[in-house]
C-alpha positions as MATLAB code, in Angstrom:
seq = 'MRKIEKKQVGWYEIGCEQLQTRIMVVDTTYYDLLEVSVDATDAEIKKAYKKKAMQHHPDKNPDNPEAHETFQKIGQAYETLSSPNDRATYDSHGPDGPPRGGMGGGGADMDDIFEQMFGGFGMGGGFEFDMGFDPSSHSSRGRRKPTKGRDTTVPYDISLEDAYKGKKVVMNIERDRICTGCKGSGARPGVQPRDCGNCEGKGIVFTDRHIAPGLLGKVKSPCPSCNGEGKKIRDKEKCKKCKGLKVTKEKKRIEFMIEPGTEDGERIALRGEGDEEPEVPAGDIIFLIRYKIHPSFKPQPNSIGGLSILISIRLSEALIGFSRILFIHLDGRGIKIESKKGERIIKQNSIYIIKNEGMPIRGTNKKGDIFIKFDLEFPTLDWAKSQKNDNDGLIELPGKKPDLKIEGEIVKRELSLNPIN';
ca = [
     -47.569    4.724   18.698;
     -49.145    1.489   17.527;
     -47.847   -0.368   14.535;
     -50.680   -1.840   12.495;
     -48.832   -3.617    9.709;
     -45.171   -4.426    9.128;
     -44.175   -4.721    5.518;
     -42.071   -2.633    3.214;
     -44.915   -0.109    3.402;
     -46.190    0.318    6.973;
     -48.955    2.223    8.753;
     -48.464    3.947   12.103;
     -51.254    5.418   14.269;
     -50.541    8.489   16.433;
     -53.349    9.564   18.761;
     -56.556    9.860   16.735;
     -54.784   10.548   13.468;
     -53.173    8.150   11.064;
     -49.888    8.904    9.393;
     -48.539    6.804    6.547;
     -44.770    6.338    6.329;
     -42.867    4.264    3.823;
     -40.199    1.941    5.225;
     -37.575    1.490    2.548;
     -35.052   -1.280    3.174;
     -31.834    0.557    2.321;
     -29.531   -2.417    2.916;
     -30.291   -6.142    2.535;
     -26.954   -7.585    3.689;
     -28.364   -9.121    6.886;
     -31.332  -10.599    5.018;
     -28.982  -12.012    2.398;
     -26.774  -13.603    5.069;
     -29.776  -15.478    6.473;
     -31.235  -16.031    3.001;
     -34.651  -14.612    3.881;
     -36.811  -11.970    2.238;
     -37.085   -8.446    3.633;
     -40.652   -9.140    4.818;
     -39.782  -12.432    6.545;
     -41.606  -13.170    9.804;
     -39.841  -13.597   13.138;
     -40.335  -17.351   12.913;
     -38.794  -17.491    9.441;
     -35.792  -15.451   10.580;
     -35.247  -17.693   13.607;
     -35.478  -20.858   11.500;
     -33.051  -19.477    8.917;
     -30.581  -18.450   11.623;
     -30.515  -21.926   13.170;
     -29.846  -23.470    9.780;
     -27.073  -21.038    8.819;
     -25.459  -21.116   12.269;
     -25.225  -24.891   12.203;
     -23.826  -24.796    8.669;
     -21.081  -22.252    9.425;
     -20.219  -23.080   13.039;
     -16.377  -22.959   13.446;
     -16.315  -26.343   15.175;
     -17.824  -27.928   12.057;
     -15.406  -26.107    9.756;
     -11.994  -26.425   11.463;
     -10.103  -26.113    8.165;
     -11.926  -23.007    6.996;
     -10.258  -19.854    8.372;
     -13.254  -17.746    7.304;
     -15.842  -19.872    9.136;
     -15.532  -17.968   12.406;
     -15.949  -14.580   10.731;
     -18.981  -15.811    8.771;
     -20.492  -17.287   11.938;
     -20.067  -13.931   13.699;
     -21.741  -12.067   10.833;
     -24.684  -14.481   10.882;
     -25.080  -13.933   14.629;
     -24.993  -10.162   14.176;
     -27.606  -10.384   11.438;
     -29.952  -12.476   13.622;
     -29.446  -10.275   16.679;
     -30.482   -7.233   14.643;
     -33.394   -8.732   12.705;
     -34.871  -10.570   15.711;
     -35.423   -7.273   17.548;
     -38.321   -5.197   16.137;
     -36.689   -1.874   17.059;
     -33.243   -2.853   15.763;
     -34.742   -4.290   12.597;
     -36.657   -1.094   11.913;
     -33.488    0.942   12.412;
     -31.551   -1.363   10.102;
     -34.253   -1.247    7.419;
     -34.233    2.551    7.428;
     -30.546    3.310    7.895;
     -28.511    0.156    7.293;
     -25.958   -1.392    9.687;
     -24.466    1.976   10.759;
     -27.734    3.240   12.205;
     -29.207    6.746   11.965;
     -26.859    9.682   11.331;
     -25.474   11.411   14.391;
     -25.898   15.069   15.250;
     -29.657   15.383   14.747;
     -31.544   16.199   11.565;
     -30.848   19.419    9.770;
     -32.426   21.047    6.791;
     -36.053   21.346    5.864;
     -38.031   19.395    8.402;
     -37.992   16.034   10.135;
     -38.335   12.711    8.358;
     -40.843   10.515   10.194;
     -38.739    7.361    9.890;
     -35.827    9.133   11.605;
     -38.130   10.361   14.332;
     -39.509    6.901   15.048;
     -35.983    5.451   15.219;
     -34.690    8.021   17.670;
     -37.682    8.095   20.045;
     -37.812    5.215   22.524;
     -39.721    6.473   25.502;
     -42.094    9.073   24.054;
     -41.985   12.470   22.419;
     -43.412   15.890   22.868;
     -44.583   18.457   20.369;
     -44.509   22.095   21.248;
     -45.377   22.944   24.850;
     -45.032   19.571   26.551;
     -47.683   17.679   24.595;
     -46.518   14.049   24.924;
     -47.455   10.642   23.589;
     -46.395    7.353   25.119;
     -44.898    5.055   22.504;
     -45.264    2.081   24.831;
     -41.556    1.204   25.024;
     -41.005   -1.589   27.520;
     -37.358   -1.952   28.616;
     -38.034   -5.459   29.839;
     -38.675   -6.565   26.269;
     -34.963   -6.268   25.612;
     -33.242   -6.871   28.894;
     -33.303   -5.818   32.507;
     -30.040   -4.036   31.813;
     -29.049   -1.350   29.374;
     -26.606   -3.427   27.342;
     -27.190   -6.858   25.924;
     -24.740   -9.536   26.880;
     -22.916  -10.747   23.776;
     -22.968  -14.445   23.022;
     -19.191  -14.442   22.824;
     -16.373  -12.263   24.081;
     -14.548   -9.740   21.936;
     -11.936  -11.174   19.589;
      -8.423   -9.756   19.663;
      -6.693   -9.394   16.290;
      -2.895   -9.372   16.395;
      -0.885   -8.560   13.234;
       1.962  -11.074   12.874;
       4.716  -10.490   10.315;
       6.524  -13.477    8.828;
       9.247  -13.917    6.244;
       8.610  -15.657    2.945;
      10.990  -18.364    4.154;
       8.671  -19.040    7.128;
       5.633  -19.115    4.849;
       7.406  -21.539    2.500;
       8.798  -23.957    5.111;
       6.345  -23.459    7.966;
       7.112  -22.326   11.489;
       6.175  -23.081   15.088;
       5.391  -19.870   16.980;
       5.799  -19.682   20.754;
       5.021  -16.453   22.575;
       3.776  -15.010   25.845;
       0.517  -13.058   25.868;
      -1.389  -11.047   28.455;
      -5.162  -11.334   28.604;
      -8.148  -10.639   30.884;
      -9.428  -13.510   32.969;
     -12.327  -13.671   35.448;
     -11.059  -12.652   38.881;
     -10.679  -15.733   41.059;
     -11.075  -13.644   44.217;
     -14.638  -12.513   43.515;
     -15.544  -14.899   40.670;
     -16.395  -11.967   38.466;
     -18.722  -10.073   40.786;
     -16.233   -7.293   41.509;
     -17.253   -7.325   45.197;
     -15.615   -8.549   48.366;
     -16.816  -11.887   49.812;
     -20.290  -11.626   51.293;
     -21.098   -8.369   49.511;
     -23.885   -8.261   46.955;
     -23.838   -5.488   44.347;
     -26.712   -3.080   44.849;
     -29.126   -1.695   42.314;
     -27.893    1.542   40.838;
     -29.868    4.439   42.279;
     -29.571    6.500   39.117;
     -31.280    3.976   36.811;
     -33.073    1.906   39.515;
     -31.211   -1.212   38.446;
     -32.346   -1.099   34.831;
     -28.969   -0.105   33.406;
     -30.609    2.418   31.070;
     -31.688    6.020   31.351;
     -33.840    8.224   29.144;
     -32.600   11.672   28.268;
     -34.335   14.469   26.409;
     -33.049   15.276   22.944;
     -34.174   17.851   20.432;
     -34.895   15.798   17.354;
     -36.106   18.706   15.256;
     -37.312   22.262   15.826;
     -40.262   22.080   18.171;
     -39.906   18.302   18.566;
     -38.457   16.772   21.729;
     -37.713   13.071   22.065;
     -36.492   10.790   24.819;
     -33.487    8.697   23.886;
     -32.411    5.515   25.632;
     -28.743    5.222   26.603;
     -26.629    3.164   29.061;
     -26.635    4.589   32.553;
     -23.425    6.597   33.046;
     -23.396    5.921   36.773;
     -23.136    2.117   36.479;
     -21.933    1.852   32.857;
     -25.137    0.090   31.912;
     -24.688   -2.748   34.422;
     -27.627   -1.820   36.632;
     -25.525   -2.649   39.706;
     -23.031   -0.662   41.738;
     -20.471   -1.469   44.374;
     -19.140    1.041   46.865;
     -15.372    1.530   46.814;
     -14.861   -0.021   50.232;
     -16.825   -3.099   49.143;
     -14.840   -3.778   45.973;
     -12.760   -6.912   45.574;
      -9.185   -6.273   46.738;
      -7.698   -8.415   43.980;
      -9.359   -6.855   40.932;
     -10.343   -3.488   42.458;
     -13.917   -4.021   41.292;
     -12.941   -4.574   37.649;
     -14.161   -8.210   37.767;
     -11.159   -9.375   35.725;
      -7.426   -9.593   36.290;
      -4.497   -9.769   33.887;
      -3.042  -13.203   33.195;
       0.139  -14.088   31.325;
       0.142  -17.268   29.287;
       2.538  -19.037   26.961;
       0.829  -20.015   23.719;
       1.900  -22.001   20.683;
       0.565  -22.229   17.150;
       1.794  -23.427   13.761;
       2.270  -21.470   10.589;
       1.726  -24.181    8.014;
       3.769  -24.290    4.782;
       1.910  -22.267    2.171;
       0.232  -19.919    4.664;
      -0.888  -16.912    2.634;
      -0.486  -13.204    3.147;
      -3.609  -11.903    4.929;
      -4.577  -15.314    6.320;
      -6.028  -15.447    9.843;
      -5.048  -18.049   12.435;
      -7.568  -18.217   15.295;
      -6.845  -19.547   18.779;
     -10.351  -20.181   20.075;
     -11.132  -19.182   23.635;
      -7.722  -17.628   24.241;
      -8.934  -14.009   24.172;
     -10.207  -11.775   26.964;
     -12.904  -12.972   29.345;
     -15.718  -11.050   30.963;
     -18.397  -12.214   33.400;
     -21.156  -14.425   31.975;
     -19.632  -14.352   28.490;
     -17.434  -17.067   26.904;
     -13.927  -15.895   26.121;
     -13.240  -14.479   22.690;
     -10.539  -15.647   20.295;
      -7.049  -14.406   19.584;
      -6.712  -14.017   15.819;
      -3.264  -13.662   14.287;
      -3.344  -11.746   11.018;
      -0.483  -13.031    8.866;
       1.447  -10.410    6.928;
       4.389  -11.084    4.630;
       7.603   -9.160    5.160;
       9.235   -7.695    2.069;
      11.754  -10.165    0.629;
      14.925   -8.960   -1.121;
      14.454  -11.351   -4.069;
      11.002  -12.957   -4.203;
       7.508  -11.511   -4.412;
       4.126  -13.268   -4.459;
       2.911  -13.503   -8.060;
      -0.517  -11.836   -8.492;
      -3.379  -13.984   -9.812;
      -1.385  -17.201   -9.428;
      -2.046  -19.741   -6.681;
       1.242  -20.278   -4.877;
       3.094  -18.248   -7.498;
       6.383  -16.462   -6.824;
       8.196  -13.947   -9.000;
      11.884  -13.067   -9.093;
      14.036  -10.711  -11.172;
      17.204  -12.314  -12.575;
      20.016  -10.427  -14.275;
      21.883  -12.163  -17.120;
      24.521  -10.928  -19.521;
      23.855  -10.253  -23.178;
      25.986  -13.247  -24.216;
      23.879  -15.525  -21.999;
      20.685  -14.179  -23.549;
      21.989  -14.916  -27.046;
      23.893  -18.200  -26.772;
      22.591  -19.650  -23.508;
      23.981  -20.480  -20.083;
      24.120  -23.218  -17.465;
      24.459  -21.977  -13.918;
      22.758  -21.474  -10.559;
      20.347  -18.606  -11.162;
      19.078  -18.118   -7.602;
      18.906  -19.568   -4.111;
      15.411  -20.735   -3.175;
      13.544  -19.962    0.067;
      14.591  -23.334    1.529;
      18.281  -22.816    0.737;
      18.499  -24.942   -2.426;
      20.392  -23.647   -5.413;
      18.226  -23.685   -8.546;
      20.375  -24.457  -11.604;
      18.977  -23.648  -15.045;
      20.376  -24.596  -18.450;
      19.427  -22.558  -21.496;
      21.020  -24.343  -24.458;
      22.543  -22.572  -27.431;
      19.951  -22.148  -30.149;
      17.101  -23.101  -27.811;
      15.899  -19.541  -27.201;
      16.938  -15.909  -27.302;
      15.974  -14.156  -24.095;
      14.686  -10.607  -24.578;
      14.698   -7.768  -22.091;
      11.927   -8.092  -19.451;
      10.709  -11.423  -20.866;
       9.139  -13.767  -18.305;
       9.710  -17.532  -18.193;
       8.266  -20.126  -15.817;
       9.729  -22.859  -13.630;
       6.892  -25.257  -12.883;
       6.085  -26.533   -9.377;
       8.783  -24.537   -7.550;
       6.582  -21.825   -6.032;
       4.866  -21.739   -2.630;
       3.252  -24.916   -1.271;
      -0.483  -25.034   -1.979;
      -2.439  -25.843    1.186;
      -4.421  -29.075    1.117;
      -2.404  -30.537   -1.762;
       1.051  -31.946   -2.393;
       1.615  -29.403   -5.122;
       3.389  -26.086   -5.360;
       2.833  -23.011   -7.460;
       5.174  -21.808  -10.189;
       8.111  -19.410  -10.211;
       7.935  -16.570  -12.716;
      11.412  -15.382  -13.726;
      11.678  -11.932  -15.254;
      15.009  -11.456  -17.041;
      16.936   -8.222  -16.980;
      19.666   -8.036  -19.632;
      23.034   -6.746  -18.491;
      24.696   -4.980  -21.419;
      28.463   -4.509  -21.743;
      29.941   -1.390  -20.184;
      31.701    1.484  -21.904;
      35.037    0.221  -20.597;
      34.417   -3.052  -22.417;
      33.670   -1.170  -25.655;
      36.903    0.823  -25.376;
      38.887   -2.353  -24.857;
      37.844   -3.829  -28.199;
      40.505   -3.609  -30.956;
      39.801   -2.230  -34.407;
      42.040   -4.692  -36.292;
      40.215   -7.946  -35.615;
      38.080   -8.011  -38.771;
      35.025   -6.712  -36.929;
      34.888   -9.658  -34.548;
      34.083   -8.861  -30.939;
      33.949  -10.996  -27.822;
      31.073  -10.378  -25.448;
      31.550  -10.739  -21.693;
      31.049  -14.374  -20.693;
      28.485  -15.856  -18.332;
      28.091  -14.602  -14.801;
      29.706  -16.768  -12.106;
      27.738  -19.366  -10.194;
      26.338  -18.413   -6.822;
      28.189  -19.907   -3.869;
      25.878  -21.929   -1.658;
      26.205  -24.580    1.022;
      22.864  -26.244    0.373;
      21.638  -28.707   -2.202;
      21.814  -27.847   -5.912;
      18.909  -28.970   -8.064;
      18.446  -28.658  -11.825;
      15.128  -27.346  -13.094;
      13.665  -26.745  -16.561;
      12.804  -23.317  -17.878;
       9.715  -22.991  -20.072;
      10.617  -22.944  -23.764;
       8.710  -19.766  -24.516;
       8.076  -16.577  -22.537;
       4.569  -15.842  -21.283;
       4.594  -12.215  -22.389;
];
């Protein structure tokens, strides 16, 4: 097959006949990442990648936890769009590729056929065409070497107290490191891995696959005998230390800081501390921060650094005020609030704010706010029965709740004059 023109509408020539097929770009995410049009040339894609990669490189954005992820996405976009075959597959099927399990229903779609045939196809009784696929245009092996090792994401649960005050984390990890005995070759000293006889050192094999009724295609896949490496080592020639695996397990003590104000879902990356593999820089270990459930506080939605807490007060306190320690903060301080008589009447489920007492806000010297939701505690039936009928209708409500007993500092804070709901 010879491609005559590559645009959103392309022409393909098969034998002496011409067949027109429309290439619809079903997903533009990769083009949008590089900020190029869907009909951009290879040179334009390469230029855009260099610009975006420099802009979002993690080393240039040390304070941006999302820089590494963005950089990886840009690399994936370039790797796909810089390869004609991969780009055609992406244009037709998006990032997930063609559907598995063959094509059912009423006939074969030509775009699907072109994507699944790499070495040639036959129609009917062995009538074949060479599509001119050259394995050397990709690599001498079946699998491309990634530009960076696989990242390891580790969920790490922390308390709200740790997120508020910060915490130094020290732990032992186990990771893959290049075997020092064979320096990553997997072979004993003096032994050179041999070309795999099954794939002749190419790392790829072509297998027949029925693409549609009466249509047979050859599909490229990693060689199962050498796992796509193109090289094999006999068992007796394997490195004694790593058993031919090329890597060994290493234990290491690592340290990192959870800064005050670290948010739920934030990622902390330790660059180069992940698993190694031969000829590929080590990946990162990424700790995914997750908040534990707190018995009193919750993060306040749609509020930077906001915290919410439910406080129970008695009916008398809601009507005529109070002055007491309402709660103990995440750093151990007692927060004392005074609601003066005649200043406000607190209604059930009303929400008031204490300014600048929430979570620390990263990059500033400020904190979020605390949102206090009040739950009114009404007198009990026993209290009602205890009231006398000969006191001219006067009743005495239960007094204020007792102060909380704490060992830490007690600070007085102001409650907003009016509720927010």
